[in-house]
PDB file of C-alpha atoms in Angstrom:
ATOM      1  CA  UNK A   1     -41.193  -3.546  41.071  1.00 66.00           C
ATOM      2  CA  UNK A   2     -39.143  -0.445  40.195  1.00 70.00           C
ATOM      3  CA  UNK A   3     -37.698  -2.207  37.148  1.00 72.00           C
ATOM      4  CA  UNK A   4     -41.165  -3.161  35.877  1.00 74.00           C
ATOM      5  CA  UNK A   5     -42.424   0.405  36.334  1.00 79.00           C
ATOM      6  CA  UNK A   6     -39.512   2.267  34.727  1.00 77.00           C
ATOM      7  CA  UNK A   7     -38.550   0.009  31.809  1.00 78.00           C
ATOM      8  CA  UNK A   8     -41.540   0.988  29.597  1.00 78.00           C
ATOM      9  CA  UNK A   9     -40.596   4.671  29.948  1.00 80.00           C
ATOM     10  CA  UNK A  10     -37.163   4.156  28.374  1.00 81.00           C
ATOM     11  CA  UNK A  11     -36.121   3.484  24.742  1.00 81.00           C
ATOM     12  CA  UNK A  12     -37.666   0.281  23.393  1.00 80.00           C
ATOM     13  CA  UNK A  13     -34.445  -1.024  21.858  1.00 84.00           C
ATOM     14  CA  UNK A  14     -32.708  -1.512  25.228  1.00 87.00           C
ATOM     15  CA  UNK A  15     -31.814  -5.133  25.951  1.00 89.00           C
ATOM     16  CA  UNK A  16     -32.603  -5.454  29.639  1.00 87.00           C
ATOM     17  CA  UNK A  17     -30.603  -7.657  32.004  1.00 92.00           C
ATOM     18  CA  UNK A  18     -32.345  -8.503  35.272  1.00 91.00           C
ATOM     19  CA  UNK A  19     -29.870  -8.603  38.158  1.00 90.00           C
ATOM     20  CA  UNK A  20     -30.991  -9.254  41.712  1.00 88.00           C
ATOM     21  CA  UNK A  21     -32.679 -11.890  43.805  1.00 91.00           C
ATOM     22  CA  UNK A  22     -35.749 -13.044  41.908  1.00 92.00           C
ATOM     23  CA  UNK A  23     -38.512 -14.799  43.811  1.00 92.00           C
ATOM     24  CA  UNK A  24     -40.456 -17.430  41.913  1.00 93.00           C
ATOM     25  CA  UNK A  25     -43.744 -15.639  42.568  1.00 92.00           C
ATOM     26  CA  UNK A  26     -42.397 -12.476  40.863  1.00 92.00           C
ATOM     27  CA  UNK A  27     -41.473 -14.152  37.558  1.00 94.00           C
ATOM     28  CA  UNK A  28     -44.763 -13.201  35.910  1.00 92.00           C
ATOM     29  CA  UNK A  29     -44.059  -9.528  36.695  1.00 92.00           C
ATOM     30  CA  UNK A  30     -40.504  -9.700  35.327  1.00 91.00           C
ATOM     31  CA  UNK A  31     -41.784 -11.043  32.010  1.00 92.00           C
ATOM     32  CA  UNK A  32     -43.794  -7.807  31.657  1.00 88.00           C
ATOM     33  CA  UNK A  33     -40.527  -5.908  31.105  1.00 86.00           C
ATOM     34  CA  UNK A  34     -40.308  -5.019  27.417  1.00 82.00           C
ATOM     35  CA  UNK A  35     -37.205  -6.433  25.718  1.00 88.00           C
ATOM     36  CA  UNK A  36     -36.185  -8.547  28.705  1.00 92.00           C
ATOM     37  CA  UNK A  37     -33.002 -10.034  27.310  1.00 94.00           C
ATOM     38  CA  UNK A  38     -31.421 -11.905  30.193  1.00 96.00           C
ATOM     39  CA  UNK A  39     -31.868 -12.917  33.823  1.00 97.00           C
ATOM     40  CA  UNK A  40     -28.411 -13.024  35.400  1.00 96.00           C
ATOM     41  CA  UNK A  41     -29.384 -14.449  38.777  1.00 96.00           C
ATOM     42  CA  UNK A  42     -30.792 -17.944  38.342  1.00 98.00           C
ATOM     43  CA  UNK A  43     -29.617 -19.884  41.378  1.00 97.00           C
ATOM     44  CA  UNK A  44     -32.095 -22.740  41.877  1.00 97.00           C
ATOM     45  CA  UNK A  45     -33.771 -25.423  39.799  1.00 98.00           C
ATOM     46  CA  UNK A  46     -37.121 -24.151  41.071  1.00 97.00           C
ATOM     47  CA  UNK A  47     -36.519 -20.645  39.698  1.00 98.00           C
ATOM     48  CA  UNK A  48     -35.339 -22.030  36.360  1.00 98.00           C
ATOM     49  CA  UNK A  49     -38.436 -24.211  36.124  1.00 98.00           C
ATOM     50  CA  UNK A  50     -40.763 -21.291  36.883  1.00 98.00           C
ATOM     51  CA  UNK A  51     -39.026 -19.045  34.321  1.00 97.00           C
ATOM     52  CA  UNK A  52     -39.480 -21.818  31.779  1.00 98.00           C
ATOM     53  CA  UNK A  53     -43.107 -22.533  32.687  1.00 97.00           C
ATOM     54  CA  UNK A  54     -44.150 -18.862  32.771  1.00 96.00           C
ATOM     55  CA  UNK A  55     -42.489 -18.085  29.439  1.00 96.00           C
ATOM     56  CA  UNK A  56     -44.909 -15.832  27.500  1.00 93.00           C
ATOM     57  CA  UNK A  57     -46.616 -17.384  24.470  1.00 91.00           C
ATOM     58  CA  UNK A  58     -45.953 -14.299  22.351  1.00 91.00           C
ATOM     59  CA  UNK A  59     -42.223 -14.167  23.070  1.00 92.00           C
ATOM     60  CA  UNK A  60     -40.184 -15.190  20.015  1.00 90.00           C
ATOM     61  CA  UNK A  61     -36.674 -15.678  21.404  1.00 93.00           C
ATOM     62  CA  UNK A  62     -35.529 -17.837  24.271  1.00 96.00           C
ATOM     63  CA  UNK A  63     -34.706 -16.029  27.499  1.00 97.00           C
ATOM     64  CA  UNK A  64     -30.972 -15.973  28.121  1.00 97.00           C
ATOM     65  CA  UNK A  65     -29.987 -16.889  31.671  1.00 98.00           C
ATOM     66  CA  UNK A  66     -26.825 -16.876  33.732  1.00 98.00           C
ATOM     67  CA  UNK A  67     -26.360 -19.108  36.750  1.00 98.00           C
ATOM     68  CA  UNK A  68     -25.450 -17.095  39.836  1.00 98.00           C
ATOM     69  CA  UNK A  69     -22.757 -18.706  41.976  1.00 98.00           C
ATOM     70  CA  UNK A  70     -22.107 -17.766  45.600  1.00 97.00           C
ATOM     71  CA  UNK A  71     -18.311 -17.708  45.332  1.00 96.00           C
ATOM     72  CA  UNK A  72     -17.750 -15.904  48.644  1.00 93.00           C
ATOM     73  CA  UNK A  73     -19.619 -18.412  50.805  1.00 92.00           C
ATOM     74  CA  UNK A  74     -21.547 -15.621  52.525  1.00 92.00           C
ATOM     75  CA  UNK A  75     -24.862 -16.794  53.971  1.00 90.00           C
ATOM     76  CA  UNK A  76     -26.651 -13.534  53.175  1.00 90.00           C
ATOM     77  CA  UNK A  77     -25.843 -13.805  49.463  1.00 92.00           C
ATOM     78  CA  UNK A  78     -27.878 -15.585  46.828  1.00 94.00           C
ATOM     79  CA  UNK A  79     -26.269 -18.035  44.469  1.00 96.00           C
ATOM     80  CA  UNK A  80     -25.757 -21.747  44.066  1.00 97.00           C
ATOM     81  CA  UNK A  81     -22.767 -23.309  45.830  1.00 97.00           C
ATOM     82  CA  UNK A  82     -19.804 -23.770  43.475  1.00 97.00           C
ATOM     83  CA  UNK A  83     -19.962 -27.547  43.920  1.00 97.00           C
ATOM     84  CA  UNK A  84     -23.583 -27.583  42.651  1.00 98.00           C
ATOM     85  CA  UNK A  85     -23.078 -25.202  39.739  1.00 98.00           C
ATOM     86  CA  UNK A  86     -22.662 -27.808  36.990  1.00 98.00           C
ATOM     87  CA  UNK A  87     -25.732 -29.728  38.162  1.00 98.00           C
ATOM     88  CA  UNK A  88     -27.886 -26.597  37.896  1.00 98.00           C
ATOM     89  CA  UNK A  89     -26.537 -25.814  34.420  1.00 98.00           C
ATOM     90  CA  UNK A  90     -27.249 -29.394  33.368  1.00 98.00           C
ATOM     91  CA  UNK A  91     -30.821 -29.098  34.667  1.00 98.00           C
ATOM     92  CA  UNK A  92     -31.436 -25.879  32.724  1.00 98.00           C
ATOM     93  CA  UNK A  93     -30.034 -27.263  29.471  1.00 98.00           C
ATOM     94  CA  UNK A  94     -31.898 -30.557  29.684  1.00 97.00           C
ATOM     95  CA  UNK A  95     -35.237 -29.472  31.204  1.00 98.00           C
ATOM     96  CA  UNK A  96     -35.849 -25.807  30.365  1.00 98.00           C
ATOM     97  CA  UNK A  97     -36.393 -25.579  26.612  1.00 97.00           C
ATOM     98  CA  UNK A  98     -37.494 -21.922  26.716  1.00 97.00           C
ATOM     99  CA  UNK A  99     -34.258 -20.810  28.386  1.00 98.00           C
ATOM    100  CA  UNK A 100     -30.845 -20.345  26.782  1.00 97.00           C
ATOM    101  CA  UNK A 101     -27.997 -20.998  29.199  1.00 98.00           C
ATOM    102  CA  UNK A 102     -25.406 -18.290  28.487  1.00 98.00           C
ATOM    103  CA  UNK A 103     -22.833 -18.379  31.297  1.00 98.00           C
ATOM    104  CA  UNK A 104     -22.147 -17.658  34.961  1.00 98.00           C
ATOM    105  CA  UNK A 105     -22.442 -14.688  37.303  1.00 97.00           C
ATOM    106  CA  UNK A 106     -21.094 -13.809  40.742  1.00 95.00           C
ATOM    107  CA  UNK A 107     -20.855 -10.906  43.152  1.00 91.00           C
ATOM    108  CA  UNK A 108     -17.501 -10.653  44.902  1.00 84.00           C
ATOM    109  CA  UNK A 109     -17.095 -10.169  48.630  1.00 85.00           C
ATOM    110  CA  UNK A 110     -17.692  -6.514  49.552  1.00 79.00           C
ATOM    111  CA  UNK A 111     -14.405  -4.681  50.056  1.00 76.00           C
ATOM    112  CA  UNK A 112     -12.315  -7.671  48.978  1.00 76.00           C
ATOM    113  CA  UNK A 113      -9.636  -6.631  46.492  1.00 69.00           C
ATOM    114  CA  UNK A 114      -8.301 -10.152  45.981  1.00 82.00           C
ATOM    115  CA  UNK A 115      -9.259 -12.209  42.910  1.00 90.00           C
ATOM    116  CA  UNK A 116     -10.343 -15.223  45.012  1.00 93.00           C
ATOM    117  CA  UNK A 117     -14.081 -15.058  44.256  1.00 94.00           C
ATOM    118  CA  UNK A 118     -13.467 -14.515  40.545  1.00 94.00           C
ATOM    119  CA  UNK A 119     -11.003 -17.385  40.393  1.00 96.00           C
ATOM    120  CA  UNK A 120     -13.665 -19.613  41.941  1.00 96.00           C
ATOM    121  CA  UNK A 121     -16.072 -18.642  39.147  1.00 96.00           C
ATOM    122  CA  UNK A 122     -13.395 -19.372  36.532  1.00 97.00           C
ATOM    123  CA  UNK A 123     -13.011 -22.836  38.077  1.00 97.00           C
ATOM    124  CA  UNK A 124     -16.802 -23.317  37.880  1.00 98.00           C
ATOM    125  CA  UNK A 125     -16.671 -22.363  34.199  1.00 97.00           C
ATOM    126  CA  UNK A 126     -14.025 -25.027  33.566  1.00 97.00           C
ATOM    127  CA  UNK A 127     -16.252 -27.651  35.167  1.00 97.00           C
ATOM    128  CA  UNK A 128     -19.331 -26.519  33.233  1.00 98.00           C
ATOM    129  CA  UNK A 129     -17.429 -26.680  29.932  1.00 97.00           C
ATOM    130  CA  UNK A 130     -16.807 -30.367  30.632  1.00 96.00           C
ATOM    131  CA  UNK A 131     -20.542 -31.073  30.316  1.00 96.00           C
ATOM    132  CA  UNK A 132     -21.459 -32.873  27.103  1.00 92.00           C
ATOM    133  CA  UNK A 133     -24.425 -30.615  26.351  1.00 94.00           C
ATOM    134  CA  UNK A 134     -24.395 -26.830  26.771  1.00 95.00           C
ATOM    135  CA  UNK A 135     -27.562 -26.258  24.771  1.00 93.00           C
ATOM    136  CA  UNK A 136     -25.744 -24.963  21.732  1.00 92.00           C
ATOM    137  CA  UNK A 137     -23.555 -22.503  23.653  1.00 95.00           C
ATOM    138  CA  UNK A 138     -20.078 -22.282  22.161  1.00 94.00           C
ATOM    139  CA  UNK A 139     -17.114 -21.914  24.578  1.00 93.00           C
ATOM    140  CA  UNK A 140     -16.149 -18.592  22.997  1.00 95.00           C
ATOM    141  CA  UNK A 141     -19.677 -17.269  23.652  1.00 96.00           C
ATOM    142  CA  UNK A 142     -19.591 -18.192  27.355  1.00 98.00           C
ATOM    143  CA  UNK A 143     -20.411 -15.092  29.414  1.00 97.00           C
ATOM    144  CA  UNK A 144     -18.778 -14.352  32.772  1.00 97.00           C
ATOM    145  CA  UNK A 145     -20.634 -11.601  34.617  1.00 95.00           C
ATOM    146  CA  UNK A 146     -18.379 -10.540  37.474  1.00 94.00           C
ATOM    147  CA  UNK A 147     -16.983  -7.279  38.725  1.00 86.00           C
ATOM    148  CA  UNK A 148     -18.614  -4.080  39.946  1.00 85.00           C
ATOM    149  CA  UNK A 149     -17.477  -0.500  40.431  1.00 79.00           C
ATOM    150  CA  UNK A 150     -15.063  -1.387  43.247  1.00 79.00           C
ATOM    151  CA  UNK A 151     -13.416  -4.440  41.715  1.00 83.00           C
ATOM    152  CA  UNK A 152     -14.069  -4.463  37.966  1.00 83.00           C
ATOM    153  CA  UNK A 153     -10.355  -4.187  37.087  1.00 88.00           C
ATOM    154  CA  UNK A 154      -9.570  -7.387  39.012  1.00 89.00           C
ATOM    155  CA  UNK A 155     -12.579  -9.105  37.443  1.00 89.00           C
ATOM    156  CA  UNK A 156     -11.478  -8.186  33.911  1.00 92.00           C
ATOM    157  CA  UNK A 157      -8.031  -9.616  34.599  1.00 92.00           C
ATOM    158  CA  UNK A 158      -9.714 -12.823  35.766  1.00 92.00           C
ATOM    159  CA  UNK A 159     -11.727 -13.123  32.541  1.00 93.00           C
ATOM    160  CA  UNK A 160     -14.939 -11.155  33.035  1.00 93.00           C
ATOM    161  CA  UNK A 161     -16.997 -10.437  29.922  1.00 94.00           C
ATOM    162  CA  UNK A 162     -19.704  -8.376  31.682  1.00 88.00           C
ATOM    163  CA  UNK A 163     -19.017  -5.786  34.382  1.00 86.00           C
ATOM    164  CA  UNK A 164     -21.625  -3.918  36.410  1.00 82.00           C
ATOM    165  CA  UNK A 165     -20.501  -0.337  37.040  1.00 65.00           C
ATOM    166  CA  UNK A 166     -23.741   1.584  37.511  1.00 60.00           C
ATOM    167  CA  UNK A 167     -22.608   3.515  40.594  1.00 57.00           C
ATOM    168  CA  UNK A 168     -19.464   4.652  38.776  1.00 55.00           C
ATOM    169  CA  UNK A 169     -21.530   5.985  35.873  1.00 56.00           C
ATOM    170  CA  UNK A 170     -24.606   7.279  37.674  1.00 57.00           C
ATOM    171  CA  UNK A 171     -23.394   7.721  41.249  1.00 64.00           C
ATOM    172  CA  UNK A 172     -24.506   5.931  44.401  1.00 66.00           C
ATOM    173  CA  UNK A 173     -28.240   5.477  44.663  1.00 61.00           C
ATOM    174  CA  UNK A 174     -29.903   7.100  47.657  1.00 67.00           C
ATOM    175  CA  UNK A 175     -31.611   4.811  50.176  1.00 68.00           C
ATOM    176  CA  UNK A 176     -35.140   3.773  49.213  1.00 63.00           C
ATOM    177  CA  UNK A 177     -36.663   5.944  51.903  1.00 62.00           C
ATOM    178  CA  UNK A 178     -34.835   9.113  52.828  1.00 49.00           C
ATOM    179  CA  UNK A 179     -36.074  11.161  55.728  1.00 43.00           C
ATOM    180  CA  UNK A 180     -34.940  14.743  55.948  1.00 44.00           C
ATOM    181  CA  UNK A 181     -34.844  15.899  59.546  1.00 46.00           C
ATOM    182  CA  UNK A 182     -35.407  19.642  59.736  1.00 40.00           C
ATOM    183  CA  UNK A 183     -34.501  21.038  63.144  1.00 42.00           C
ATOM    184  CA  UNK A 184     -37.428  22.548  64.945  1.00 42.00           C
ATOM    185  CA  UNK A 185     -37.037  26.248  65.658  1.00 40.00           C
ATOM    186  CA  UNK A 186     -38.969  27.525  68.610  1.00 43.00           C
ATOM    187  CA  UNK A 187     -40.894  30.754  68.216  1.00 41.00           C
ATOM    188  CA  UNK A 188     -38.758  32.596  70.748  1.00 42.00           C
ATOM    189  CA  UNK A 189     -35.613  31.566  68.832  1.00 39.00           C
ATOM    190  CA  UNK A 190     -37.026  33.021  65.608  1.00 39.00           C
ATOM    191  CA  UNK A 191     -37.636  36.401  67.176  1.00 37.00           C
ATOM    192  CA  UNK A 192     -34.663  36.504  69.485  1.00 41.00           C
ATOM    193  CA  UNK A 193     -32.480  39.495  68.679  1.00 42.00           C
ATOM    194  CA  UNK A 194     -34.935  40.885  66.167  1.00 39.00           C
ATOM    195  CA  UNK A 195     -36.018  43.749  68.400  1.00 39.00           C
ATOM    196  CA  UNK A 196     -34.018  45.957  70.714  1.00 40.00           C
ATOM    197  CA  UNK A 197     -35.098  47.568  73.903  1.00 39.00           C
TER     198      UNK A 197
END
């Protein structure tokens, strides 16, 4: 919702990448974003199908998509399992003619400074490149979106092409709802010591 509201207020030549869990029923809203260039978090066949079906008639270029892979195995994270990654890519290439498969994306385990999650994504890439049809994507154009402010250096070493370092550039975002608690000052505390006998 915030993305949809703020994007029109910014320069019109920005190529927007949508990153975050996208519900199928919100696809229509996401397509309202001017210059939506890529959705980096496609993790189910259902979402890919809805993005393809809801593709605006007046849009000239295909929508680039990355397949999000849950490389950490955490239940609270979105992403297709590594073992199902190639099957999802194959589905997109063969059944979603309005989408352009462009690569893979992952979010590493929070606080983990090992390259394990990124190495898993590199392995997924190797398997995907074995598919006969990549929808015209050349191996040298294959995007690997991995690495954030806390682990981007490890991700780059592992072969990342896209890093996400917003908090390093802009600072940590405040919580959505911040409540400022102002201590209550009783009347007698305000006046205490203000007069002398």
